[in-house]
mmCIF file of C-alpha atoms and ligand atoms in Angstrom:
data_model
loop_
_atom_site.group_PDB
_atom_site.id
_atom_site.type_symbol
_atom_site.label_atom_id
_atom_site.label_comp_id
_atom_site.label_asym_id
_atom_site.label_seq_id
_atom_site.Cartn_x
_atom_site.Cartn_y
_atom_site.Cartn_z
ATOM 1 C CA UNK A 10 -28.972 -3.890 -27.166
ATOM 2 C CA UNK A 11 -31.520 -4.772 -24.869
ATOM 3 C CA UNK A 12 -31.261 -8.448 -25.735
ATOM 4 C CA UNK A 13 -28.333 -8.472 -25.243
ATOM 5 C CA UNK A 14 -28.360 -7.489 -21.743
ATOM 6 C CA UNK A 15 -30.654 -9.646 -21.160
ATOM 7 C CA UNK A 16 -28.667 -12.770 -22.171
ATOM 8 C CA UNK A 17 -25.961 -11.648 -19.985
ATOM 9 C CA UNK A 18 -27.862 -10.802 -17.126
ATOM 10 C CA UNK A 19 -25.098 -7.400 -16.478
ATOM 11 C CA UNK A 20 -26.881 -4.496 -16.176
ATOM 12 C CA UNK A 21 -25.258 -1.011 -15.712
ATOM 13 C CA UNK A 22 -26.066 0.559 -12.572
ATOM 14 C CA UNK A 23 -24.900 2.635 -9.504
ATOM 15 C CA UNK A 24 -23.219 1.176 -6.618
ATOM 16 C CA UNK A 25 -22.461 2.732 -3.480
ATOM 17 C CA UNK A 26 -19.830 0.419 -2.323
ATOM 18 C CA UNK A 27 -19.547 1.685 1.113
ATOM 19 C CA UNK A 28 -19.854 5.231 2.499
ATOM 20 C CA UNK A 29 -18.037 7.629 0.368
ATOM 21 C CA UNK A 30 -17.391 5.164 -3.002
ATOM 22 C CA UNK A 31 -19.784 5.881 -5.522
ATOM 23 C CA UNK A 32 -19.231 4.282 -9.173
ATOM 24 C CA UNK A 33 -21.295 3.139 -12.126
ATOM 25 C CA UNK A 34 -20.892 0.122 -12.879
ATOM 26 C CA UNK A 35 -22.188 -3.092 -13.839
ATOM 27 C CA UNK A 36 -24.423 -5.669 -11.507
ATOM 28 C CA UNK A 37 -26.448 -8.868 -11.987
ATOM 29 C CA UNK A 38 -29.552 -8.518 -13.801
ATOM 30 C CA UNK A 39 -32.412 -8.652 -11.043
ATOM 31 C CA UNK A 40 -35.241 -11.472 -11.709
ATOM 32 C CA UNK A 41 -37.950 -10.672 -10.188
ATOM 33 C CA UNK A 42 -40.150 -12.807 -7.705
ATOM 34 C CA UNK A 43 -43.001 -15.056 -7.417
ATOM 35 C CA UNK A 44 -44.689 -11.502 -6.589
ATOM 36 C CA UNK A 45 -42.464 -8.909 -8.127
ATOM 37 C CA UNK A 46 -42.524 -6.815 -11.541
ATOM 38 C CA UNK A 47 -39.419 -6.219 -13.292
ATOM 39 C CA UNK A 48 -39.238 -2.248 -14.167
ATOM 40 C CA UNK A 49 -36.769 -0.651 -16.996
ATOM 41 C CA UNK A 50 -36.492 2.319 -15.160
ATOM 42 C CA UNK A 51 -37.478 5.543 -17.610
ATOM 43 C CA UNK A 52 -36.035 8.373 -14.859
ATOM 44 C CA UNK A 53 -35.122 8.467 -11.081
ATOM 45 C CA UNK A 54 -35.365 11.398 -9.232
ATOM 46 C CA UNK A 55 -32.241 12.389 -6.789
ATOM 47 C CA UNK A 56 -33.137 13.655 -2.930
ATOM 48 C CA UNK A 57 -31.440 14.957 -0.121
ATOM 49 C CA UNK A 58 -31.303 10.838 1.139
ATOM 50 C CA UNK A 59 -29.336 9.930 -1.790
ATOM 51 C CA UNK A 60 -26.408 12.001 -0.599
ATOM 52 C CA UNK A 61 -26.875 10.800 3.021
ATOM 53 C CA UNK A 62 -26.770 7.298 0.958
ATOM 54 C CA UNK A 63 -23.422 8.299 -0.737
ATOM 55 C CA UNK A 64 -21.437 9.751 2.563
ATOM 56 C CA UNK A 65 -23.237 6.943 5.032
ATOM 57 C CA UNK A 66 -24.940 9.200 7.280
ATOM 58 C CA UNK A 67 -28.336 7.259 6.187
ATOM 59 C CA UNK A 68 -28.254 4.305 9.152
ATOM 60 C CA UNK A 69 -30.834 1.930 7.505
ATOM 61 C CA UNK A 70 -28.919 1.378 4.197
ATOM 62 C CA UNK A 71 -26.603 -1.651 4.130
ATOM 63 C CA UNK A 72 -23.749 -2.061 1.569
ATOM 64 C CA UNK A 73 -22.905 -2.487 -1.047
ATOM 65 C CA UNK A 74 -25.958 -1.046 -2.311
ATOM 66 C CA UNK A 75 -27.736 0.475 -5.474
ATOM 67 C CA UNK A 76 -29.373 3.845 -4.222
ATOM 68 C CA UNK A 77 -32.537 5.488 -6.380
ATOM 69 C CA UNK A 78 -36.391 5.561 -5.073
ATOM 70 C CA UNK A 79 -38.395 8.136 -6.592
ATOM 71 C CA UNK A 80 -38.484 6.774 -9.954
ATOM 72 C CA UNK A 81 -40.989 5.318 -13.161
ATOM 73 C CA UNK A 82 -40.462 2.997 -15.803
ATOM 74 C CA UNK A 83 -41.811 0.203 -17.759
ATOM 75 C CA UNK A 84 -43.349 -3.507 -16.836
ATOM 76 C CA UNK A 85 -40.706 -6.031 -18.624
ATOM 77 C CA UNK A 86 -41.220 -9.115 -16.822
ATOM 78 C CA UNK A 87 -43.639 -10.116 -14.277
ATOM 79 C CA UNK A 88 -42.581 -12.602 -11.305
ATOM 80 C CA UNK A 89 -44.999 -16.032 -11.516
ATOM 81 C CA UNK A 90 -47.252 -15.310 -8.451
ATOM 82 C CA UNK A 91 -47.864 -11.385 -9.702
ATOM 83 C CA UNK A 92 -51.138 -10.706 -8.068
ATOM 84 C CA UNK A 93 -53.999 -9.926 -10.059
ATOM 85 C CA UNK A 94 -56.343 -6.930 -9.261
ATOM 86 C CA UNK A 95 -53.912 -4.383 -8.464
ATOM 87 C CA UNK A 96 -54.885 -1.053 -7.170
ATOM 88 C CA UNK A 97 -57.572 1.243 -9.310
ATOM 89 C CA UNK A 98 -60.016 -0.893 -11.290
ATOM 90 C CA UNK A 99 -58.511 -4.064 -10.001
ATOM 91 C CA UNK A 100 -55.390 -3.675 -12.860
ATOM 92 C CA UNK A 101 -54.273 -7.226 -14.350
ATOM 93 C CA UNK A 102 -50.557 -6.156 -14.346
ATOM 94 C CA UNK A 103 -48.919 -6.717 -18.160
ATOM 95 C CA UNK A 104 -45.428 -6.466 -20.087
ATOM 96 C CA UNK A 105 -45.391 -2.741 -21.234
ATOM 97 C CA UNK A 106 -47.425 -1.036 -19.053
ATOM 98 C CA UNK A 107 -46.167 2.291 -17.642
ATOM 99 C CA UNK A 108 -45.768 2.907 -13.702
ATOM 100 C CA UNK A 109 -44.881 4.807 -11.013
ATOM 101 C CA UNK A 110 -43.279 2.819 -8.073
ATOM 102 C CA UNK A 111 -44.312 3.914 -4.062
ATOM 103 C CA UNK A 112 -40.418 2.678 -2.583
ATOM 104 C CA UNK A 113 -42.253 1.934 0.762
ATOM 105 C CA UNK A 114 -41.641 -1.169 2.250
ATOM 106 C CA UNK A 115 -44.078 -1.958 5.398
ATOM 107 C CA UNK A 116 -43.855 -5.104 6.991
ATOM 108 C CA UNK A 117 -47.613 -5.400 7.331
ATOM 109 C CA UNK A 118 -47.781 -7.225 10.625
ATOM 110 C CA UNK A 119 -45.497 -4.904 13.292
ATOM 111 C CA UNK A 120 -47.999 -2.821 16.160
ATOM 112 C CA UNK A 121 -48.230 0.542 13.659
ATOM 113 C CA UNK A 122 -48.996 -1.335 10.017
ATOM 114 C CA UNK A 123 -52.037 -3.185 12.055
ATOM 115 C CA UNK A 124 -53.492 0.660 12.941
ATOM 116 C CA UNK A 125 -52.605 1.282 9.268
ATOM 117 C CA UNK A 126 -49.564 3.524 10.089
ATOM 118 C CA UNK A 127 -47.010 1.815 8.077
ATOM 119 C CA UNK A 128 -44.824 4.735 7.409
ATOM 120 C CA UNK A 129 -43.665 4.034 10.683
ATOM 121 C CA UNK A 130 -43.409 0.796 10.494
ATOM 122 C CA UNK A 131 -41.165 -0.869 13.082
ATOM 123 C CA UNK A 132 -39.148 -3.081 10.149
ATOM 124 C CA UNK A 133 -39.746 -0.318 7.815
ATOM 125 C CA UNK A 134 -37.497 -0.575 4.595
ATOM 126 C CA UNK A 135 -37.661 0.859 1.229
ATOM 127 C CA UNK A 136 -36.471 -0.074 -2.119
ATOM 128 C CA UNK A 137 -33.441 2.613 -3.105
ATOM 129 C CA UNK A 138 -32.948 2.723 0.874
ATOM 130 C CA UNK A 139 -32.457 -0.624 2.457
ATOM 131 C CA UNK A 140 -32.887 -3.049 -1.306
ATOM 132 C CA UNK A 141 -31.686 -2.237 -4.450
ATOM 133 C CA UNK A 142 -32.884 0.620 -6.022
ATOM 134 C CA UNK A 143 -33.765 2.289 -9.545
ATOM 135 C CA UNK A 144 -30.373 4.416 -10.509
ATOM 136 C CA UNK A 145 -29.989 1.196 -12.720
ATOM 137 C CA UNK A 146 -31.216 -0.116 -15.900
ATOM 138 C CA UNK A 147 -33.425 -2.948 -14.373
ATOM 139 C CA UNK A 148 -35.015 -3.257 -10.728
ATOM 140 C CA UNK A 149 -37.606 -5.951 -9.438
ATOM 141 C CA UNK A 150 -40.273 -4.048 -7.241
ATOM 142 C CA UNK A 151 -43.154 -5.860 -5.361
ATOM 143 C CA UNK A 152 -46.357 -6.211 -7.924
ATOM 144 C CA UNK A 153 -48.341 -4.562 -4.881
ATOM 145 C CA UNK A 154 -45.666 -0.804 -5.424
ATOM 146 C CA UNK A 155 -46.622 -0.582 -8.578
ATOM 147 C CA UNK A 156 -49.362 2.471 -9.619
ATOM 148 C CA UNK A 157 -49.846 3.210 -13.533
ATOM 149 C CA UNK A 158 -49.771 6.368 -14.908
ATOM 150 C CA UNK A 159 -51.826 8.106 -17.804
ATOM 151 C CA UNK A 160 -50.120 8.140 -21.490
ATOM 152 C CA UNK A 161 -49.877 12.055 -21.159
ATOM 153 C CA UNK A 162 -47.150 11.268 -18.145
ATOM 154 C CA UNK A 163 -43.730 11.173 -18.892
ATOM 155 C CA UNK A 164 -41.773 8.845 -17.306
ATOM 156 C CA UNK A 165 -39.518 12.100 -15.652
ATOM 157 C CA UNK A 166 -43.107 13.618 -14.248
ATOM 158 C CA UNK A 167 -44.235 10.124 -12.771
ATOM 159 C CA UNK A 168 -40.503 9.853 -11.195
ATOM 160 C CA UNK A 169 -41.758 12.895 -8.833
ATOM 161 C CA UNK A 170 -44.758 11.452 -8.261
ATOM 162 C CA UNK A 171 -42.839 10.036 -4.864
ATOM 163 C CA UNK A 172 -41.874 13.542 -3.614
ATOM 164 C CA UNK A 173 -45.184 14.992 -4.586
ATOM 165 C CA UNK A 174 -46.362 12.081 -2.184
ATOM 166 C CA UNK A 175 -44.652 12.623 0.226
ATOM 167 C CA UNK A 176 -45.418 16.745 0.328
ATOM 168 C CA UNK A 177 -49.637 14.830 -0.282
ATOM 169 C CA UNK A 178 -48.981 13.282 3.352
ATOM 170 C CA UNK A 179 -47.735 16.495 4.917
ATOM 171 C CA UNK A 180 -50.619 18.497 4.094
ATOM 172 C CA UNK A 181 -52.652 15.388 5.049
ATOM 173 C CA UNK A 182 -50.968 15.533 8.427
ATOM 174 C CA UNK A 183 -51.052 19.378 8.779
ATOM 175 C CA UNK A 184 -54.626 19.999 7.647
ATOM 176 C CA UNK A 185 -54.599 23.736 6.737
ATOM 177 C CA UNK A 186 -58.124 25.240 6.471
ATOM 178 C CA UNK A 187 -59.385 26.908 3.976
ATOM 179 C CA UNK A 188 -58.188 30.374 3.807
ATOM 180 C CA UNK A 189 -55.631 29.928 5.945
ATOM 181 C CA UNK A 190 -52.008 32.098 5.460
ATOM 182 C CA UNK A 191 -49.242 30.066 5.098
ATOM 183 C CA UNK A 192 -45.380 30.273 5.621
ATOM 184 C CA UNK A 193 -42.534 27.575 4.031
ATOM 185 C CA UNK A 194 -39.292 27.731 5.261
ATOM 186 C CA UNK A 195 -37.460 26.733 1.962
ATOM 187 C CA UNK A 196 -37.845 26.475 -1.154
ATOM 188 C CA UNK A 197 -36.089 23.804 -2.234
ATOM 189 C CA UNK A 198 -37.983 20.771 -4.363
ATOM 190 C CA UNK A 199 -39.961 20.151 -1.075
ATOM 191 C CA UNK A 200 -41.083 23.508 -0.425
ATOM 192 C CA UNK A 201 -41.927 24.261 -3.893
ATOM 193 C CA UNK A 202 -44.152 20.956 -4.224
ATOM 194 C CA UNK A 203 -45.908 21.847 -0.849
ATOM 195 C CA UNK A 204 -46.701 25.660 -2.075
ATOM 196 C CA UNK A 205 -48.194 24.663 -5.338
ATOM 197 C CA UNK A 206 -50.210 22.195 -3.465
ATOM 198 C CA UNK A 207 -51.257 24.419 -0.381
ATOM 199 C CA UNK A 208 -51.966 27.033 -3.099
ATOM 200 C CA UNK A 209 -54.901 24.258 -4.395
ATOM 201 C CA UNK A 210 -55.830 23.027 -1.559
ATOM 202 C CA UNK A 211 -56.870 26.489 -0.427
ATOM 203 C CA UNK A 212 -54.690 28.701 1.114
ATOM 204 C CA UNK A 213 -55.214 32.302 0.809
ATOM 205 C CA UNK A 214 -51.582 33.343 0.592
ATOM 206 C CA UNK A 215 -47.907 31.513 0.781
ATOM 207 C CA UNK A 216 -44.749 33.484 1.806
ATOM 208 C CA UNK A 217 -41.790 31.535 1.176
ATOM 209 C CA UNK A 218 -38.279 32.214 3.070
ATOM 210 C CA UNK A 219 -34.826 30.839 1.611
ATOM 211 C CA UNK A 220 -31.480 31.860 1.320
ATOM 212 C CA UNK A 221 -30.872 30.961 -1.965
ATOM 213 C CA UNK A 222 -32.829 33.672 -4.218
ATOM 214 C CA UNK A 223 -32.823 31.942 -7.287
ATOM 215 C CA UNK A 224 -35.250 29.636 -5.784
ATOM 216 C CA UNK A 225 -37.327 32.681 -4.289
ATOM 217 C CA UNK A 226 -37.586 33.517 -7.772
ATOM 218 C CA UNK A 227 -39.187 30.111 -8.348
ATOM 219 C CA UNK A 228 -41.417 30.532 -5.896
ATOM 220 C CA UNK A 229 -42.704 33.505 -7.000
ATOM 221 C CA UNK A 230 -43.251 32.635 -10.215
ATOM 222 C CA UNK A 231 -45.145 29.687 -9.380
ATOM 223 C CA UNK A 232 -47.553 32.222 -6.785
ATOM 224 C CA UNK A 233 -45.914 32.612 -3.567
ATOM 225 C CA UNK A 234 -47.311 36.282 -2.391
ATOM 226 C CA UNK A 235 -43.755 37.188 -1.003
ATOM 227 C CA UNK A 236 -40.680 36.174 -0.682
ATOM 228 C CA UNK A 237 -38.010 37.028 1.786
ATOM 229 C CA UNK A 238 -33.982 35.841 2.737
ATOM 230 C CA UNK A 239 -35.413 36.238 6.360
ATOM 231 C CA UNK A 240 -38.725 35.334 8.582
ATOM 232 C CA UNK A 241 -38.193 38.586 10.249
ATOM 233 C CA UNK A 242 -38.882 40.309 7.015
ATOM 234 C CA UNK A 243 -41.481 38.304 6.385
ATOM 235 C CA UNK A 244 -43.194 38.815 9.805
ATOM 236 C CA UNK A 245 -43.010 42.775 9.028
ATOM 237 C CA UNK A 246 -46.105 42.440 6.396
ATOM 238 C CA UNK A 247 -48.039 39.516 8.442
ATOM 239 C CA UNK A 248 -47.301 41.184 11.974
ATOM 240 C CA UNK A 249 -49.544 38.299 14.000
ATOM 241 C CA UNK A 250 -47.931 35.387 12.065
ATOM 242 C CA UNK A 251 -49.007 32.821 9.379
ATOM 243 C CA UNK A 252 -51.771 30.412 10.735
ATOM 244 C CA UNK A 253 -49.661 27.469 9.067
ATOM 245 C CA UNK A 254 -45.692 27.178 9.109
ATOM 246 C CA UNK A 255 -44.119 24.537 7.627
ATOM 247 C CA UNK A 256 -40.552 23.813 8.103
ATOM 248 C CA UNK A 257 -39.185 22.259 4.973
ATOM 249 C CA UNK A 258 -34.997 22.943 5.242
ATOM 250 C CA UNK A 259 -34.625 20.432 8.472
ATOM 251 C CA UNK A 260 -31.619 23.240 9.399
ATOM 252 C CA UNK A 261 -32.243 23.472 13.800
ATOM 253 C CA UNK A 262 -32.200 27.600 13.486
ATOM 254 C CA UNK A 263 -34.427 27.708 10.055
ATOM 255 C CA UNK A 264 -37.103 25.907 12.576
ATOM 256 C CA UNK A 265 -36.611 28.068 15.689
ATOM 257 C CA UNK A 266 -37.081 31.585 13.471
ATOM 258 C CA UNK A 267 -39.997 29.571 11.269
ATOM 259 C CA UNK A 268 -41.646 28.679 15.047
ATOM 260 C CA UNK A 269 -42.197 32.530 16.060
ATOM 261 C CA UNK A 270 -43.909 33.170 12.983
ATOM 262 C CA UNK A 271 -46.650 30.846 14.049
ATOM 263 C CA UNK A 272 -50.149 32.730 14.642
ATOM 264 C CA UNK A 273 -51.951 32.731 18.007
ATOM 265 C CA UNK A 274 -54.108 28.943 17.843
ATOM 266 C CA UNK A 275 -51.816 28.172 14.368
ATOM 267 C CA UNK A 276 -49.735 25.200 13.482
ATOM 268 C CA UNK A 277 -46.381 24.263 13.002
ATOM 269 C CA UNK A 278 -45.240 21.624 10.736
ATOM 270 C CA UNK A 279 -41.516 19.749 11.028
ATOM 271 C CA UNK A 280 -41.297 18.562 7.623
ATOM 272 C CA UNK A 281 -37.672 18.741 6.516
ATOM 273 C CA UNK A 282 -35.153 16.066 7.486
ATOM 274 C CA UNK A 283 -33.183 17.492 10.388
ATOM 275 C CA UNK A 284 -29.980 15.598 11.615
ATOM 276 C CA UNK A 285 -30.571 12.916 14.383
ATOM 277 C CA UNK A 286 -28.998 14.578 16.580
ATOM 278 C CA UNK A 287 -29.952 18.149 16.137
ATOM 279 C CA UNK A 288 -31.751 20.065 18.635
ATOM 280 C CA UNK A 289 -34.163 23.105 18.912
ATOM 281 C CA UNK A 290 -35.268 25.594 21.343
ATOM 282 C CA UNK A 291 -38.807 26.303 21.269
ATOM 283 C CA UNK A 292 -41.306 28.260 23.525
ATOM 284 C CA UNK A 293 -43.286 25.903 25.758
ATOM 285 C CA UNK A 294 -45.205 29.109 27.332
ATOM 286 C CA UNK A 295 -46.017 29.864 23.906
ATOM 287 C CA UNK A 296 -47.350 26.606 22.241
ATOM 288 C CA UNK A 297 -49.624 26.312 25.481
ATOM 289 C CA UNK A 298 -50.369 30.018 25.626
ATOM 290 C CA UNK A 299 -51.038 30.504 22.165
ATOM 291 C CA UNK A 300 -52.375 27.027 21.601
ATOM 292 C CA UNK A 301 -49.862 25.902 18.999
ATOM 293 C CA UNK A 302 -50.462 22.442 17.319
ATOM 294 C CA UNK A 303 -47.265 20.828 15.936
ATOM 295 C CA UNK A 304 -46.951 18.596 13.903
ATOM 296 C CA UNK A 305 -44.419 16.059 12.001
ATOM 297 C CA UNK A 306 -44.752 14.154 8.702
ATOM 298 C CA UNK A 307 -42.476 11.572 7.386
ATOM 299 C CA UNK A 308 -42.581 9.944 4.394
ATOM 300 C CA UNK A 309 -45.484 8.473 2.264
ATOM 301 C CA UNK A 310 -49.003 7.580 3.885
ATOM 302 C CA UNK A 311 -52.179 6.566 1.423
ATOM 303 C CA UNK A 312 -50.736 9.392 -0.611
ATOM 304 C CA UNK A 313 -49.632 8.234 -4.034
ATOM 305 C CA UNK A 314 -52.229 7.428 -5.717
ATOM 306 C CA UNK A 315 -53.628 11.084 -4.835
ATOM 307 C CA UNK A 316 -49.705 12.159 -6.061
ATOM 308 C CA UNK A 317 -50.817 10.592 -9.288
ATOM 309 C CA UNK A 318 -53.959 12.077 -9.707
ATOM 310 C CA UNK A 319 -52.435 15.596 -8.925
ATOM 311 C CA UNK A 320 -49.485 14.973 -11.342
ATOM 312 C CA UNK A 321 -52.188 13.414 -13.742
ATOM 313 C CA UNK A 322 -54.485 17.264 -13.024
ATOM 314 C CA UNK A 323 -51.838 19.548 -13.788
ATOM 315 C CA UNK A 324 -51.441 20.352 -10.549
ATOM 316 C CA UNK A 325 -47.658 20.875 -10.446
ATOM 317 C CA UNK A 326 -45.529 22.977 -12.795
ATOM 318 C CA UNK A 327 -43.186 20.432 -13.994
ATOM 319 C CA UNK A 328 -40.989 22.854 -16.070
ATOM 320 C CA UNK A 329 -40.192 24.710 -13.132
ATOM 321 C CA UNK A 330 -39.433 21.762 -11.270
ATOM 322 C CA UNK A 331 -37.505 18.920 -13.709
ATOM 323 C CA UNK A 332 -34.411 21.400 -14.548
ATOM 324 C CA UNK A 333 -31.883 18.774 -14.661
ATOM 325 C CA UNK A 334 -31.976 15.141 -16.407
ATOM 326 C CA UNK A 335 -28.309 13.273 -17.229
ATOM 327 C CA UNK A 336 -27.646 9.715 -18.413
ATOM 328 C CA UNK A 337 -26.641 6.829 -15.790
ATOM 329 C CA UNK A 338 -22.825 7.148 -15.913
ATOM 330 C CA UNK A 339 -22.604 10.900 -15.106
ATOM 331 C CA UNK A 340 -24.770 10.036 -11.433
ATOM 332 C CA UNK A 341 -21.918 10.962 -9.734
ATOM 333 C CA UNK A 342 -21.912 14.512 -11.189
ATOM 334 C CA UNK A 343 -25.647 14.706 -10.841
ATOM 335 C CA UNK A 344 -24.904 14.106 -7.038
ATOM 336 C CA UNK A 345 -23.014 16.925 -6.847
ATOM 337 C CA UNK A 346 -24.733 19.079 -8.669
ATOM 338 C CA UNK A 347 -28.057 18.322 -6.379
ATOM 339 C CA UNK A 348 -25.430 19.021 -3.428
ATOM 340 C CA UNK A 349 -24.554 22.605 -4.656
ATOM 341 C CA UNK A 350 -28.413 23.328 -4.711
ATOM 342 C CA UNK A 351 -28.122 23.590 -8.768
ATOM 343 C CA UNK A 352 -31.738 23.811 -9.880
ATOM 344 C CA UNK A 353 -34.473 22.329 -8.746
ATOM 345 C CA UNK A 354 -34.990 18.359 -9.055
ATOM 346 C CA UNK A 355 -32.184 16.499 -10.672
ATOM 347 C CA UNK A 356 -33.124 13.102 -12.310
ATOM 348 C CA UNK A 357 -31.049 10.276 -13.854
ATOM 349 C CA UNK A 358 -32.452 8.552 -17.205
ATOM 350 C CA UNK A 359 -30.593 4.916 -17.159
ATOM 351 C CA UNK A 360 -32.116 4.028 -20.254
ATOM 352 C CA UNK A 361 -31.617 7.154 -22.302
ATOM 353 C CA UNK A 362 -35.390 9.192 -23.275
ATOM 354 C CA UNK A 363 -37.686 6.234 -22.859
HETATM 355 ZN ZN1 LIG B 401 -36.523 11.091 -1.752
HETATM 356 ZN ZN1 LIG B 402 -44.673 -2.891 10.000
#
C-alpha cells in the first residue's frame, strides 16, 4: 500500500482550502530537502490553533494549507545534505528511527534569535502553521526539528510532547518556588499538563477553576487539592491568594477574576491564547502595591527535549490525557469534537496504529 503511494507521489491529507473549507483529500507526496527528513506521521495532536486554522482567525497561515503540528512519526527518507550529529549524543539520523518533531521555525538571524529568543522570532513560522503540516500521511520537516524518542513511547504520547513543551516553557518563564500554592484557571489540555508538572516541580498545592466539571474531575484525579466553577470559591479556603496564578483559558474575564487571586509579592502568568483584540482591566495600584510580577509565555523555548525527558519519566498521565484518537478522513469530526470541549486531547492517526 505504501509502495504504492509512493510511486504515485498522492498522499491523503487535510487541506484547509481557505477559511471555513476543510476536506481530506489527496496532495503531492512531499520530498524532502537537501536538509529535511521525510516523517510518516504515527499521530497528530489537535489544539485550540487548529480551529483558528479552520475558520481563518490564525493571521500567519496562508492557503491552501495542510494544518497539524504537535505530532510523531517515523524517518522514511532523509533529504541529501541531512546533517549529521543531531541533538543528544550527536544522533546520525537513519530510515526508521522514531521522532518527535519541535514545529518551530526561527529564522536564526532576526534581532531576538541572535539573544537566543527565537520563539519570538521576527519571521517566525512553524510547520502545521505557516508550511505544510502533519494531519497527512507524509511531511518533510527540517533534519535540525527532529528529537527521538525511547521505544517505550508511543507515537500518540510523543505527539504531546509539543504541548507538554510548550506548558515546560511556561513554568520556565514563571519560575514558581518551591512550596509555592498555585492556582490554574482551566483545565483544559493546557491546564492539566501545567498542574501535573507544577505538582513535580514542587508546588505545595494546585487549585484548579473551570466551568466545565468533567474536567475538574480530571484534575482532581490527577492531584489538584480543590477544585471550584469559580475563583471566588476558591479564594474562600486560600483567603490571601495563591503565590502563583496561571491563566490558561485566554477568556479576558477568566484573567481579571484569576488576577485578584494573586498573593501579596506573587505572580501572574498569561498563558492561554486570548483574542488579539481582547482587553483586560487589571489593578495597577495593586501590582505595584502588592509587588505583582506578570508574566507571559508563548510557545516553545529550549523546552522539548526536557518535554521528552518528562514524557520519557512518567511524568504525565497519558490515559487521562489521550481520550480521543480517529483515522485521517474523520479530521473534520475530530475538529468538532475538540470544539465542543469533548475530552481531553484529540489526536488524528493518518497511518492507522503505527
Ligand atoms: Zn498546538
Ligand atoms: Zn528570527
Amino acid at each position: 500500500m505504501m509502495i504504492f503511494l509512493l510511486e504515485e507521489k498522492i498522499m491523503r491529507a487535510v487541506i484547509v482550502d481557505k477559511p471555513g473549507t476543510v476536506h481530506v483529500g489527496t496532495a503531492p507526496d512531499p520530498t524532502p530537502k537537501a536538509d529535511e527528513v521525510l516523517i510518516r506521521v504515527g499521530a497528530c495532536g489537535i489544539c485550540g490553533t487548529d480551529l483558528h486554522i479552520a475558520e481563518g482567525s490564525f493571521p500567519p497561515s496562508p492557503y491552501p494549507i495542510i494544518p497539524g503540528h504537535e505530532f510523531a512519526g517515523e524517518i522514511v527518507a532523509l533529504g541529501s545534505n541531512v546533517p549529521k550529529g543531531i541533538g543528544r549524543k550527536g544522533t546520525v539520523l537513519r530510515e526508521g528511527m522514531r521522532v518527535a518533531v519541535d514545529p518551530s521555525l526561527f529564522c536564526g538571524h532576526c534581532d531576538f534569535c541572535r539573544v537566543g529568543h527565537g520563539n519570538l522570532c521576527a519571521n517566525w513560522g512553524a510547520i502545521g502553521d505557516t508550511v505544510s503540516g502533519a494531519f497527512a500521511e507524509y511531511v518533510a520537516v527540517p533534519a535540525a526539528n527532529v528529537y527521538l524518542i525511547p521505544d517505550h513511547v508511543s507515537y500518540r504520547e510523543a505527539a504531546l510532547v509539543e504541548p507538554i513543551s510548550c506548558a515546560v516553557h511556561g513554568l520556565h518563564k514563571l519560575s514558581p518556588r518551591l512550596g509555592d500554592t498555585m492556582l490554574i484557571v482551566g483545565a483544559g489540555t493546557m491546564g492539566l499538563l501545567l498542574m501535573q508538572l507544577a505538582l513535580r516541580g514542587g508546588a505545595s498545592r494546585i487549585a484548579m477553576m473551570d466551568l466545565n466539571t468533567k474536567r475538574l474531575a480530571l484534575a482532581e484525579k490527577l492531584g489538584a487539592s480543590r477544585i471550584a466553577t469559580s475563583v471566588d470559591e476558591l479564594l474562600s479556603y486560600e483567603p490571601d491568594g495563591f503565590d502563583c496564578v496561571v491563566d490558561a483559558t485566554g477568556i479576558a474575564r477568566a484573567i481579571e477574576s484569576g488576577f485578584t487571586a494573586v498573593k501579596r509579592g506573587g505572580k501572574f502568568m498569561v498563558f492561554g491564547v486570548a483574542n488579539s483584540e481582547a482587553r483586560v482591566s487589571l489593578s495597577p495600584f495593586r501590582i505595584y502595591n502588592d509587588e505583582i510580577t506578570v508574566v507571559g509565555s508563548m510557545a516553545v523555548l529550549d523546552s522539548f527535549q526536557p518535554a521528552i525527558d518528562l514524557v520519557a519519566s512518567g511524568a504525565i498521565n497519558m490515559e487521562v490525557m489521550l481520550t480521543q484518537a480517529l483515522p485521517l478522513e474523520r479530521y473534520p469530526e475530530a475538529l468538532e469534537m475538540v470544539r465542543r470541549g469533548e475530552g481531553v486531547k484529540t489526536q488524528v492517526l493518518p497511518n492507522g496504529n503505527l
